[in-house]
PDB file of C-alpha atoms in Angstrom:
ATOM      1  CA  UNK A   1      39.909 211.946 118.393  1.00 68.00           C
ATOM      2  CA  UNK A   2      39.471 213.927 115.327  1.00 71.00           C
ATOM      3  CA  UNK A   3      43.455 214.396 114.983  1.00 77.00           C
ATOM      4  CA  UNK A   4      43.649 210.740 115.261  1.00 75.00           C
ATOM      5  CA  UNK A   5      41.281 209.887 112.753  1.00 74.00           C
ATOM      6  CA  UNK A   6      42.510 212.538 110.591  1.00 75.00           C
ATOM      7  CA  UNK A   7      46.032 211.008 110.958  1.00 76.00           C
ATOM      8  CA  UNK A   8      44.586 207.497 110.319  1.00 79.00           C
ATOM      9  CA  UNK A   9      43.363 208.457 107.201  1.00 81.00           C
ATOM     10  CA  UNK A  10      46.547 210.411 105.979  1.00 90.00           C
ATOM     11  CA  UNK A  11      47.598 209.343 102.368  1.00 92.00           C
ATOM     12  CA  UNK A  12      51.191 207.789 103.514  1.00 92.00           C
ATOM     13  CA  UNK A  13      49.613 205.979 106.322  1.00 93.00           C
ATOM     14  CA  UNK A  14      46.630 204.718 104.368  1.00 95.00           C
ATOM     15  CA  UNK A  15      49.430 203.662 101.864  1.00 95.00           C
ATOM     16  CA  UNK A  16      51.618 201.975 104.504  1.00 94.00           C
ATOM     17  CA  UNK A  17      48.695 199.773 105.939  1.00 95.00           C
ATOM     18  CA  UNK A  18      47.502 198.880 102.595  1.00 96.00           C
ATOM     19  CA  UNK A  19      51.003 197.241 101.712  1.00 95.00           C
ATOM     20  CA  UNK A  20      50.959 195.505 104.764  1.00 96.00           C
ATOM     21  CA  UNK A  21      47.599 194.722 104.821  1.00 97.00           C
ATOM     22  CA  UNK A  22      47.264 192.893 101.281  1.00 97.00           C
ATOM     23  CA  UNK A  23      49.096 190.225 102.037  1.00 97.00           C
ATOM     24  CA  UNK A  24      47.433 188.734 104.533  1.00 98.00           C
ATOM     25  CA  UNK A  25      44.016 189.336 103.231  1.00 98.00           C
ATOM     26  CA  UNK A  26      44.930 187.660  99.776  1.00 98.00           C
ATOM     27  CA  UNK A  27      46.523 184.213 102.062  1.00 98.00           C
ATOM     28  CA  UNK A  28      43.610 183.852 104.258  1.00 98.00           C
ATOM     29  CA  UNK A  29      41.290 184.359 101.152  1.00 98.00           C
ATOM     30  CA  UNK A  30      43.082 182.197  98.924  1.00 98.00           C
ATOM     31  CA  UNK A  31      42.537 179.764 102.046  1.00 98.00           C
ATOM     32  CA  UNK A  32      38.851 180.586 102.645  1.00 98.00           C
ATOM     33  CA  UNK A  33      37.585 180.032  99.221  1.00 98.00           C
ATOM     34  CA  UNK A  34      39.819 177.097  98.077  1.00 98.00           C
ATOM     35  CA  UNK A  35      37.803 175.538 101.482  1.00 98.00           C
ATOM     36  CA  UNK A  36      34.741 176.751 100.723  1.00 97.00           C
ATOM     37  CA  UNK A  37      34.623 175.667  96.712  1.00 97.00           C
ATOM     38  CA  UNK A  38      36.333 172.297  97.194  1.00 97.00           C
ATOM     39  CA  UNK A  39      33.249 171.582 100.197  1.00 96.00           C
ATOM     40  CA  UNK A  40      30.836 172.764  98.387  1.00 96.00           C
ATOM     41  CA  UNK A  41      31.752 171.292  94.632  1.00 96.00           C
ATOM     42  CA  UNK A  42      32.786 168.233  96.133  1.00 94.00           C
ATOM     43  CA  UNK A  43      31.402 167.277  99.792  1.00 93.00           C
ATOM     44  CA  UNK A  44      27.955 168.750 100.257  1.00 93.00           C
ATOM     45  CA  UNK A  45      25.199 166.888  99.289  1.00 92.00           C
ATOM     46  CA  UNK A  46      22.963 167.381  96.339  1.00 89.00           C
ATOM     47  CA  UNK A  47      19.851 169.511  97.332  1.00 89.00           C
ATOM     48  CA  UNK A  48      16.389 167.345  97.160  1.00 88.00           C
ATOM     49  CA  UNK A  49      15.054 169.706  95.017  1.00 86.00           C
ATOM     50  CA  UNK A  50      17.509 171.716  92.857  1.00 90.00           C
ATOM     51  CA  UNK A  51      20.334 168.514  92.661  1.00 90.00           C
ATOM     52  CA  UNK A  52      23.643 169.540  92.019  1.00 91.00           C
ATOM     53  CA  UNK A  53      22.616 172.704  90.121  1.00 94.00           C
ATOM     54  CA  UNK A  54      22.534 174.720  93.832  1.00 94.00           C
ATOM     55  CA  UNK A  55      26.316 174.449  94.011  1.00 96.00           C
ATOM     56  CA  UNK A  56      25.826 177.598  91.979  1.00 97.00           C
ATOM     57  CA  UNK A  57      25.368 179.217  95.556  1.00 95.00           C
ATOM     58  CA  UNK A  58      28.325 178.819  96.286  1.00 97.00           C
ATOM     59  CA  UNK A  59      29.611 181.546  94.102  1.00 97.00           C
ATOM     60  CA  UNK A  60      26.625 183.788  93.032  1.00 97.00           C
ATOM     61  CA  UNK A  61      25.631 184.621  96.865  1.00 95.00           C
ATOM     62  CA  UNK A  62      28.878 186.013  97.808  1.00 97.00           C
ATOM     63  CA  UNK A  63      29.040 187.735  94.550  1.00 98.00           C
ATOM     64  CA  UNK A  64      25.428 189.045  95.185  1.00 96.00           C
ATOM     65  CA  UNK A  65      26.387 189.964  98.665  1.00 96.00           C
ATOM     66  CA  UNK A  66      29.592 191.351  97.640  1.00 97.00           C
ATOM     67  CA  UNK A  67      28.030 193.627  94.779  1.00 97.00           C
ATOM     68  CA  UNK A  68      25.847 195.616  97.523  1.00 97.00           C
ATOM     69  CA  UNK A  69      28.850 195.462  99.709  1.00 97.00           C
ATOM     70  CA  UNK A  70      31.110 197.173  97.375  1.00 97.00           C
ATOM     71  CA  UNK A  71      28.284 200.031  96.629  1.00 97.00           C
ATOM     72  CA  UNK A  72      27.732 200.241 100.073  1.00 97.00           C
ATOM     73  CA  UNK A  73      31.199 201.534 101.032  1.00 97.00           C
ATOM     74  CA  UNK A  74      31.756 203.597  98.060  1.00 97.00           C
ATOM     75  CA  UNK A  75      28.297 205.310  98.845  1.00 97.00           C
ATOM     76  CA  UNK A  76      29.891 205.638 102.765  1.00 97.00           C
ATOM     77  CA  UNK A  77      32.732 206.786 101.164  1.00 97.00           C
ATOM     78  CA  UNK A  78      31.867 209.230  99.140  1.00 97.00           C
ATOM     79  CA  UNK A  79      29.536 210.801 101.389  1.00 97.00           C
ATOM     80  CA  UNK A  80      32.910 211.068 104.305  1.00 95.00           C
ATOM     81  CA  UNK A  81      34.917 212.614 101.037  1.00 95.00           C
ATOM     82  CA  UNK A  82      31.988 215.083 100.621  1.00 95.00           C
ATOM     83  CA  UNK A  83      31.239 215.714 104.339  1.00 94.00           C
ATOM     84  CA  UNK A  84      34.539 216.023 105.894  1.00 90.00           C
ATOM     85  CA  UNK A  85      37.028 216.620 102.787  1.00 89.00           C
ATOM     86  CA  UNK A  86      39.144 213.596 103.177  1.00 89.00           C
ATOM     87  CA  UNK A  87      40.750 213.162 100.465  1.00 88.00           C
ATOM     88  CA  UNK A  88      41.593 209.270 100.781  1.00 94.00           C
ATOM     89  CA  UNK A  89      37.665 208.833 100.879  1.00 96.00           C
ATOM     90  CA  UNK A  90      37.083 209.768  97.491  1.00 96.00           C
ATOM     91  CA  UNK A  91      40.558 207.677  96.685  1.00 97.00           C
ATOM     92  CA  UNK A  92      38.521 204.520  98.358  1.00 97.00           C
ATOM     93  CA  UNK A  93      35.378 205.286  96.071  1.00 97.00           C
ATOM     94  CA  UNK A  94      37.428 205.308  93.271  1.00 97.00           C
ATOM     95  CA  UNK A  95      38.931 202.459  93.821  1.00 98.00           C
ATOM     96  CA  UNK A  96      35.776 200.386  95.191  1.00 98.00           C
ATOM     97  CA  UNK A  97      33.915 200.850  91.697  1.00 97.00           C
ATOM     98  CA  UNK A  98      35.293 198.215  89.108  1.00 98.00           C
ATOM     99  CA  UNK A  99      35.506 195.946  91.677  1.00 98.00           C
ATOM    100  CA  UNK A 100      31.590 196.214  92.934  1.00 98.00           C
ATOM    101  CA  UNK A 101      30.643 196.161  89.050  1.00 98.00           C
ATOM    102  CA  UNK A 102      32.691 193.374  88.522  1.00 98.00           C
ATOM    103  CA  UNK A 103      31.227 191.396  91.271  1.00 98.00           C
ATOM    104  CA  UNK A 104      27.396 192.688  90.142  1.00 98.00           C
ATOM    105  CA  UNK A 105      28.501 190.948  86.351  1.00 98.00           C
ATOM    106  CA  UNK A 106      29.514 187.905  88.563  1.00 98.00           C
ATOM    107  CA  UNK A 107      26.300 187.868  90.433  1.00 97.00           C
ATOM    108  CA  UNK A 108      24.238 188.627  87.364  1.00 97.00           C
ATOM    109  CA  UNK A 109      25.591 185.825  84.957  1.00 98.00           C
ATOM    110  CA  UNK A 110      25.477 183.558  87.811  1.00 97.00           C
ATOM    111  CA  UNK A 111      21.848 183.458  88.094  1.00 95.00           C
ATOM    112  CA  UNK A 112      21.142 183.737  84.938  1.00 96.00           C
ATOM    113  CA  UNK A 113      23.078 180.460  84.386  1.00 96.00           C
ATOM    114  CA  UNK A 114      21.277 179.015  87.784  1.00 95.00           C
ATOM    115  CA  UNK A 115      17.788 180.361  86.339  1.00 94.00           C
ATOM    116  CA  UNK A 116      18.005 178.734  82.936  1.00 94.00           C
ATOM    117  CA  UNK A 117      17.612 175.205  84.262  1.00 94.00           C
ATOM    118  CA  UNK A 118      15.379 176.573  87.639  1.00 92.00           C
ATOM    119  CA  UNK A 119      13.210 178.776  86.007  1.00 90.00           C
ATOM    120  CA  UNK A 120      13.388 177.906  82.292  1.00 92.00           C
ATOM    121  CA  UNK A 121      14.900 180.811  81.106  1.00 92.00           C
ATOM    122  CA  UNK A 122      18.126 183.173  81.456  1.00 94.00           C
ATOM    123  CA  UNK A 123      16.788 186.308  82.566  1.00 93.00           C
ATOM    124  CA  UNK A 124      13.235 187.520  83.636  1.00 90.00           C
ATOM    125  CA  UNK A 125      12.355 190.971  84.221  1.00 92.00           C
ATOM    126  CA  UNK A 126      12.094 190.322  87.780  1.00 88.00           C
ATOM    127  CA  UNK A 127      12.371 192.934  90.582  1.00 89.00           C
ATOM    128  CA  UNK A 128      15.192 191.001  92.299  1.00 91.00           C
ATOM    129  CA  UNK A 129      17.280 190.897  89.023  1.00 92.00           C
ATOM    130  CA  UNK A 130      15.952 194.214  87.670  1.00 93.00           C
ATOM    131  CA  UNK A 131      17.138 196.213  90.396  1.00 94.00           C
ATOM    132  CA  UNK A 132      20.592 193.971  90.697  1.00 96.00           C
ATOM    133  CA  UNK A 133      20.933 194.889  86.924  1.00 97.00           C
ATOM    134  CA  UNK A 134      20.250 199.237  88.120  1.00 97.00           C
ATOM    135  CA  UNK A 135      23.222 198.374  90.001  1.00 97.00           C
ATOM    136  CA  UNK A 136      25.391 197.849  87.334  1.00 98.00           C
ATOM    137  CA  UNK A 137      24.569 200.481  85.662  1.00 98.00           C
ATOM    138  CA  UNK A 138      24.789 202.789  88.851  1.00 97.00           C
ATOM    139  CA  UNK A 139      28.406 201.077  88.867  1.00 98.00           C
ATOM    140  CA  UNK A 140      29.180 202.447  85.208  1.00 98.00           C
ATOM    141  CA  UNK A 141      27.249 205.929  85.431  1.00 97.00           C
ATOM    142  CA  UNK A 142      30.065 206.269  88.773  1.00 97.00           C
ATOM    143  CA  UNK A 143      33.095 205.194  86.902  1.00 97.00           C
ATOM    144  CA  UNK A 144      32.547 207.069  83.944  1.00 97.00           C
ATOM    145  CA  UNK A 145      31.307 210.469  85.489  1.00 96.00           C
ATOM    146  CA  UNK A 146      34.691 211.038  87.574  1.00 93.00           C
ATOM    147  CA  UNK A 147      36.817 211.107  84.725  1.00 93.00           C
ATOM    148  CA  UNK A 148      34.215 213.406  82.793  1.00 95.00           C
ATOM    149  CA  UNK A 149      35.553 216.429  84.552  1.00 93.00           C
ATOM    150  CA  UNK A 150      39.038 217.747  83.956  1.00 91.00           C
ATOM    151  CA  UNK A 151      39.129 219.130  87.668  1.00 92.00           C
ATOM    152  CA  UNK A 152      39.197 215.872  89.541  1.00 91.00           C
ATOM    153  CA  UNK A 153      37.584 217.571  92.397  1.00 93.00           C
ATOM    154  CA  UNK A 154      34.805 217.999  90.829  1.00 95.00           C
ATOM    155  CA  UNK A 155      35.010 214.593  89.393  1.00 96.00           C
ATOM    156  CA  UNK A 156      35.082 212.937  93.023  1.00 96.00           C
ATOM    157  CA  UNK A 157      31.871 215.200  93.760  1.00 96.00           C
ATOM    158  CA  UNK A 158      29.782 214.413  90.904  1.00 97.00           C
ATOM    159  CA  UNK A 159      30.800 210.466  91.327  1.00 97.00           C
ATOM    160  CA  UNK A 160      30.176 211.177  94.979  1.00 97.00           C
ATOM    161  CA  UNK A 161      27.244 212.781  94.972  1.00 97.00           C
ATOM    162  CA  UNK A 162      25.818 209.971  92.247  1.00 97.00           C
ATOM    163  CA  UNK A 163      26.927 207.089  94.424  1.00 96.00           C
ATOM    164  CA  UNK A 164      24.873 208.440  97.223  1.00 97.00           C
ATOM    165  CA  UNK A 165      21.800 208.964  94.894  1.00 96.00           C
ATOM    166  CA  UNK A 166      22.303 205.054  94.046  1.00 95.00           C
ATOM    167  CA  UNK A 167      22.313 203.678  97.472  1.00 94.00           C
ATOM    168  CA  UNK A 168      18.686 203.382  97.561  1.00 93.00           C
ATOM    169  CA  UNK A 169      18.920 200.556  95.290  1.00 92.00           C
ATOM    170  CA  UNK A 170      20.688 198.239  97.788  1.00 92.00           C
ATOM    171  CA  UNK A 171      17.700 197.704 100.222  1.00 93.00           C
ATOM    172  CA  UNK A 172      15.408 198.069  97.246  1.00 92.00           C
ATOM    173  CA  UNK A 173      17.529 194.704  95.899  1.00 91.00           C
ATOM    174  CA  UNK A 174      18.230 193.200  99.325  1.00 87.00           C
ATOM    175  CA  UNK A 175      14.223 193.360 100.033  1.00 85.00           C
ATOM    176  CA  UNK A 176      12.519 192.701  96.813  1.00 83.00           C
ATOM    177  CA  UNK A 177      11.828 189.102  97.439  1.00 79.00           C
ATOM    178  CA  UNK A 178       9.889 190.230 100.174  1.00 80.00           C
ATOM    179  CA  UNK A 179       8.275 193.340  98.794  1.00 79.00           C
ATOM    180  CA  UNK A 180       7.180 192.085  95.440  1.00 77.00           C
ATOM    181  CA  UNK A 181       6.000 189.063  94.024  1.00 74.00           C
ATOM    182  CA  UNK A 182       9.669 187.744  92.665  1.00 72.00           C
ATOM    183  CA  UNK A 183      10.997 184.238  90.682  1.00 71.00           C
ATOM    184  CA  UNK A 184      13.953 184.445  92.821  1.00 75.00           C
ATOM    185  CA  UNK A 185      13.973 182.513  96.358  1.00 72.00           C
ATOM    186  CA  UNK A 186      13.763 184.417  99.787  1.00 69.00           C
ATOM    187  CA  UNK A 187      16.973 184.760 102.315  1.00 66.00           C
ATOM    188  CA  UNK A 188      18.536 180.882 102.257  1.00 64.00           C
ATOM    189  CA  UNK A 189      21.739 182.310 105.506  1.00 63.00           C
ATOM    190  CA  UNK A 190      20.354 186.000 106.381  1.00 60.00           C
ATOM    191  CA  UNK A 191      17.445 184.742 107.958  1.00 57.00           C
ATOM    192  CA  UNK A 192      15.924 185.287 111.754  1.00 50.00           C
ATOM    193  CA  UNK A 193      16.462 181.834 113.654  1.00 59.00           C
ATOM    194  CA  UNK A 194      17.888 178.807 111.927  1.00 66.00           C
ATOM    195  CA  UNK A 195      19.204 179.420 108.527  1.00 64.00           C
ATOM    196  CA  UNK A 196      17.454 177.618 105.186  1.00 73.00           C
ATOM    197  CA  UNK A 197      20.277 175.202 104.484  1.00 80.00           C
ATOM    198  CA  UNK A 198      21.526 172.611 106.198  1.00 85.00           C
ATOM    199  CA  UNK A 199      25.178 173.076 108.033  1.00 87.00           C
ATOM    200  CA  UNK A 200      26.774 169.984 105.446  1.00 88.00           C
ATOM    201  CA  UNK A 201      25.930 173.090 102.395  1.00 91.00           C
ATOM    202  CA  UNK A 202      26.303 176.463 105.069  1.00 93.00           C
ATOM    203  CA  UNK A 203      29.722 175.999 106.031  1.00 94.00           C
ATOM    204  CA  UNK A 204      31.258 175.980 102.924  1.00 96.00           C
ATOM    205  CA  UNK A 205      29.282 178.637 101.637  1.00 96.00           C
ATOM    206  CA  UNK A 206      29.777 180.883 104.805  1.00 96.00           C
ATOM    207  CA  UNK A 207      33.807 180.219 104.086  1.00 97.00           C
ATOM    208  CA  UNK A 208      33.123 181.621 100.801  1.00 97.00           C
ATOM    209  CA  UNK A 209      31.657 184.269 102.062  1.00 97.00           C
ATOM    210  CA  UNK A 210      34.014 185.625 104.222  1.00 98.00           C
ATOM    211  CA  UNK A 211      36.876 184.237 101.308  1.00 98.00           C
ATOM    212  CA  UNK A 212      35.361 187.063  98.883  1.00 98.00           C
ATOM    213  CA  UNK A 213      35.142 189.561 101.811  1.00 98.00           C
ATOM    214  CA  UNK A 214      38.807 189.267 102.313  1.00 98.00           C
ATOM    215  CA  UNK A 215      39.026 188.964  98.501  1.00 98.00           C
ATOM    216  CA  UNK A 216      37.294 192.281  97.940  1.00 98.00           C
ATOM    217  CA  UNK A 217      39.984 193.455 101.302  1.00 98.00           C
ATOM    218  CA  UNK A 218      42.999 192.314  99.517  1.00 98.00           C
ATOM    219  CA  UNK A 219      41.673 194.030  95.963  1.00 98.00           C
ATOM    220  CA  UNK A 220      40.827 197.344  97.575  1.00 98.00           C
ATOM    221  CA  UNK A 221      44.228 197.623  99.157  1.00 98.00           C
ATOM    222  CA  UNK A 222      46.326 197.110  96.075  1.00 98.00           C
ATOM    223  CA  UNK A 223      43.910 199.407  94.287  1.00 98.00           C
ATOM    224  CA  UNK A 224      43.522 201.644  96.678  1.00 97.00           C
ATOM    225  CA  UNK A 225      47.199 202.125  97.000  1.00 97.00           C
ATOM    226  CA  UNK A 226      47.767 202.914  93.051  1.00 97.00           C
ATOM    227  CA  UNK A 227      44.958 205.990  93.644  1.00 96.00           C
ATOM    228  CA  UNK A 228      47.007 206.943  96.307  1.00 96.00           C
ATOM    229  CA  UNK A 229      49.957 207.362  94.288  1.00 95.00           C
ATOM    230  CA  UNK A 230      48.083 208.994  91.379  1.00 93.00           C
ATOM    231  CA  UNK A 231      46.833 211.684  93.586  1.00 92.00           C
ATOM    232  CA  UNK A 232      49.702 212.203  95.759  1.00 90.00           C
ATOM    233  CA  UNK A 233      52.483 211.861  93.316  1.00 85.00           C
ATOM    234  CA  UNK A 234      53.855 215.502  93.632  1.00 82.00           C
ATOM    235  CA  UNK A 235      53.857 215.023  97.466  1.00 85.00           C
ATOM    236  CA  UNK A 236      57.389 214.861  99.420  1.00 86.00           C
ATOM    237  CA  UNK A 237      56.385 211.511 100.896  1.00 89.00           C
ATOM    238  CA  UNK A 238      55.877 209.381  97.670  1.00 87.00           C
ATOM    239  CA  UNK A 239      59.802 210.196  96.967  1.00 85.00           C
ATOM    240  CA  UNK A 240      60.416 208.077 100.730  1.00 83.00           C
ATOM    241  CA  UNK A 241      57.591 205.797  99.749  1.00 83.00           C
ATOM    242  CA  UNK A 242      59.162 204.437  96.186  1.00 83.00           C
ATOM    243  CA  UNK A 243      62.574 204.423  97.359  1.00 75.00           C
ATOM    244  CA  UNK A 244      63.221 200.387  96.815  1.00 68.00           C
TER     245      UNK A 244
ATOM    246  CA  UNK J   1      30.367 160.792  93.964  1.00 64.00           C
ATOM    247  CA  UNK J   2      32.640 159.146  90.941  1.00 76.00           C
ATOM    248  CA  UNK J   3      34.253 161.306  88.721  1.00 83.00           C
ATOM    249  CA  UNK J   4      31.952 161.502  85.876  1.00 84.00           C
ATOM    250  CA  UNK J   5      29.545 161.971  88.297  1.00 85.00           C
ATOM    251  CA  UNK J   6      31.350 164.855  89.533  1.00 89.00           C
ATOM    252  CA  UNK J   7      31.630 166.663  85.765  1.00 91.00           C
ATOM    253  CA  UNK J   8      27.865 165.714  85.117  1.00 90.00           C
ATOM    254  CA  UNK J   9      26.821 167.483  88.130  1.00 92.00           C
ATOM    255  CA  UNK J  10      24.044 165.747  88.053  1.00 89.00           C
ATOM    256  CA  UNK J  11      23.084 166.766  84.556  1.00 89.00           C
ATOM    257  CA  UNK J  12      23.794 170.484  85.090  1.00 94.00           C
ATOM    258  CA  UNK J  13      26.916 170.538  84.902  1.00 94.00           C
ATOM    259  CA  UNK J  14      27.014 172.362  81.615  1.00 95.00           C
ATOM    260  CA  UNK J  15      25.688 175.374  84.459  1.00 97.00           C
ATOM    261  CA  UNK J  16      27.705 175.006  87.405  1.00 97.00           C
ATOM    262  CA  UNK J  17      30.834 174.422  85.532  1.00 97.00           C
ATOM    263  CA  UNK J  18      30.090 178.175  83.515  1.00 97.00           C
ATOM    264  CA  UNK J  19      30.020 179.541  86.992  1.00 97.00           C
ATOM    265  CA  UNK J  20      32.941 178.301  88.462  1.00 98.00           C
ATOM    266  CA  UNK J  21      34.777 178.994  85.525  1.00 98.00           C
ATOM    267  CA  UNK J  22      33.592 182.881  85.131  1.00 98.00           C
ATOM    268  CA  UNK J  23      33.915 183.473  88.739  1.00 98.00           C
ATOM    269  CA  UNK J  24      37.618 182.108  88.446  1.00 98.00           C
ATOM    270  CA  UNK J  25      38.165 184.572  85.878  1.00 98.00           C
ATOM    271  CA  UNK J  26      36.436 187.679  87.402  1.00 98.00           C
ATOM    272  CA  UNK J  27      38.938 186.593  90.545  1.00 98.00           C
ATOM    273  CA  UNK J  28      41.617 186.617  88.417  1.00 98.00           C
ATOM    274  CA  UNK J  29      40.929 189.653  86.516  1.00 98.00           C
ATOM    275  CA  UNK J  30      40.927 191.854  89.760  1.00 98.00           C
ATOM    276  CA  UNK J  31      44.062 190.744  91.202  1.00 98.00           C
ATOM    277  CA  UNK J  32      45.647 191.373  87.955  1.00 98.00           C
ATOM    278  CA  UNK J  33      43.936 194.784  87.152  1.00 98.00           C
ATOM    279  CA  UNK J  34      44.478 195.900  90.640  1.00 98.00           C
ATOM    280  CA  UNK J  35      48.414 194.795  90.170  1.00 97.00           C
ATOM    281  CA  UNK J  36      48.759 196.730  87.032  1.00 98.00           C
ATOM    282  CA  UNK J  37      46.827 199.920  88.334  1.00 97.00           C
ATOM    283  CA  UNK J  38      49.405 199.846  90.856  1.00 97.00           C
ATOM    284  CA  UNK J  39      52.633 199.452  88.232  1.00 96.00           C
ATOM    285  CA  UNK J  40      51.237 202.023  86.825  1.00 96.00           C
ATOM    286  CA  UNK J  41      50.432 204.354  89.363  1.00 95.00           C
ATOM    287  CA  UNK J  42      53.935 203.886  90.887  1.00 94.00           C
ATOM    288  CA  UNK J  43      55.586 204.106  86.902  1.00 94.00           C
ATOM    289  CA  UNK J  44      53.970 207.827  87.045  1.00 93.00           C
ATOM    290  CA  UNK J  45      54.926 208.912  89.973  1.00 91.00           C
ATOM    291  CA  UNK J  46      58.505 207.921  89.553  1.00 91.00           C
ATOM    292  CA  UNK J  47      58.613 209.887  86.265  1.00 90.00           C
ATOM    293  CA  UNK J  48      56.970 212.746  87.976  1.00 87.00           C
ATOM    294  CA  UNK J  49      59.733 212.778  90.869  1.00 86.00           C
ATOM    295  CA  UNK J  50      62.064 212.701  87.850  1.00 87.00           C
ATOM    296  CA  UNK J  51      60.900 215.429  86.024  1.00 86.00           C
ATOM    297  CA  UNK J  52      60.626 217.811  89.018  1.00 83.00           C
ATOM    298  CA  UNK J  53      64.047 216.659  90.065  1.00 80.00           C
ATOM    299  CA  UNK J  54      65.467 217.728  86.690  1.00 85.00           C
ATOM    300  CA  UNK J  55      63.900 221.112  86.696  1.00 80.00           C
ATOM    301  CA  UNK J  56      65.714 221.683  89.776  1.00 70.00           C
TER     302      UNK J  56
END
């Protein structure tokens, strides 16, 4: 099993499925979120309370959802890199970073934007956005510590060893509506039972979901491929790889 | 929904549209980062197989 996996996760095969991979996972997401954005901009109704301005949802709760995601599997990954020495893990961590922050920025300016007419104000030092904000930063602190070391081993070990630190934050953010007294509203989809939202608003917002999930696929592979190449370019197999 | 009810948005559209408009652009800015980390990735390792071809 172990040879397998080993094989699975050898830099010319991780390269290989990546190529074909991307593709696909930018089609179907191009497909999943022009769906979801065109229902939910245009043929869900208006909620009773928040009007029009909840069509906000429909991109800052993937983003949201995408941001712990992203740290997620760059804290899995770095810990596999660490653990078992694969080198492709610590190529996937790398790679995984800008994206997450990206998505975190995404998440953050979109409820600030939703907050200003909600709440009456951009930002709040709330434990929901607080700890969303830690993530961020946990973002940057990983993507500038790797290249701080001029052995890149050591780089992928510190970044590694920070993004594991960092994972506490994701339940801390996931949970704080329910652990402290927070501005922001509880789960709307995530919740036991029947979901907050009726099915006319969930669809479309469940499309998006998965639309940035194959998104955040299609990403990873390109970027995952180009850290590939930058640590393997003295290897025999890049020479078959790049011949056009 | 008419269409200037559709750009209103109900009055908050000067929010929602922000959104839609940011998140198009942190879309865009991956694909287009990730294609360029990729040029460039595959640029150095082409000069790298060159060099180490020459010094043979």
């Amino acid at each position: 099993m172990w040879t397998w996996f080993y094989r699975l996760a050898s830099p010319p095969n991780v390269y290989r499925v990546t190529g074909s991979l991307a593709p696909w996972f930018l089609t179907l997401a191009a497909l999943a979120i022009g769906y979801g954005t065109i229902a939910g901009l245009v043929f869900a109704p208006p909620d009773y309370q928040q009007g029009d301005a909840f069509r906000i949802i429909y991109v800052h709760a993937p983003s949201a959802w995408l941001s712990l995601m992203s740290y997620t599997t760059m804290a899995v990954a770095g810990a596999i890199g660490l653990i078992w020495r694969i080198k492709v893990a610590h190529a996937v961590s790398a790679a995984v970073a800008p994206i997450g922050a990206s998505f975190t920025l995404l998440a953050l300016v979109t409820g600030s934007l939703w907050g200003r007419p909600m709440w009456g104000t951009y930002w709040a030092w709330d434990p929901r956005l607080t700890s969303e904000l830690i993530l961020l930063f946990l973002y940057f602190g990983v993507m500038s510590l790797r290249p701080a070391f001029e052995d890149p081993g050591r780089g992928d070990r510190a970044a590694a060893l920070l993004g594991i630190v960092g994972v506490i934050n994701v339940p801390i953010i996931h949970y704080s509506v329910l652990w402290w007294n927070s501005l922001h509203q509880g789960a709307t989809v995530a919740k036991l039972g029947k979901p907050a939202i009726d099915s006319s608003m969930l669809w479309p917002l469940l499309s998006n979901f998965l639309g940035f999930m194959l998104f955040f696929g299609a990403v990873l592979c390109l970027r995952l491929r180009g850290e590939v190449l930058n640590r393997e370019r003295q290897a025999t197999w890049v020479r078959e790889a790049l011949k056009p | 929904m008419n269409h200037s009810d559709f750009w209103s948005m109900g009055a908050y559209g000067r929010y929602v549209w922000p959104c839609f408009g940011f998140a198009a652009m942190v879309l865009g800015w991956n694909l287009w980062s990730a294609q360029r980390h990729l040029a460039h990735a595959r640029l150095r390792a082409q000069r790298a197989l060159a060099m180490a071809e020459s010094e043979t």
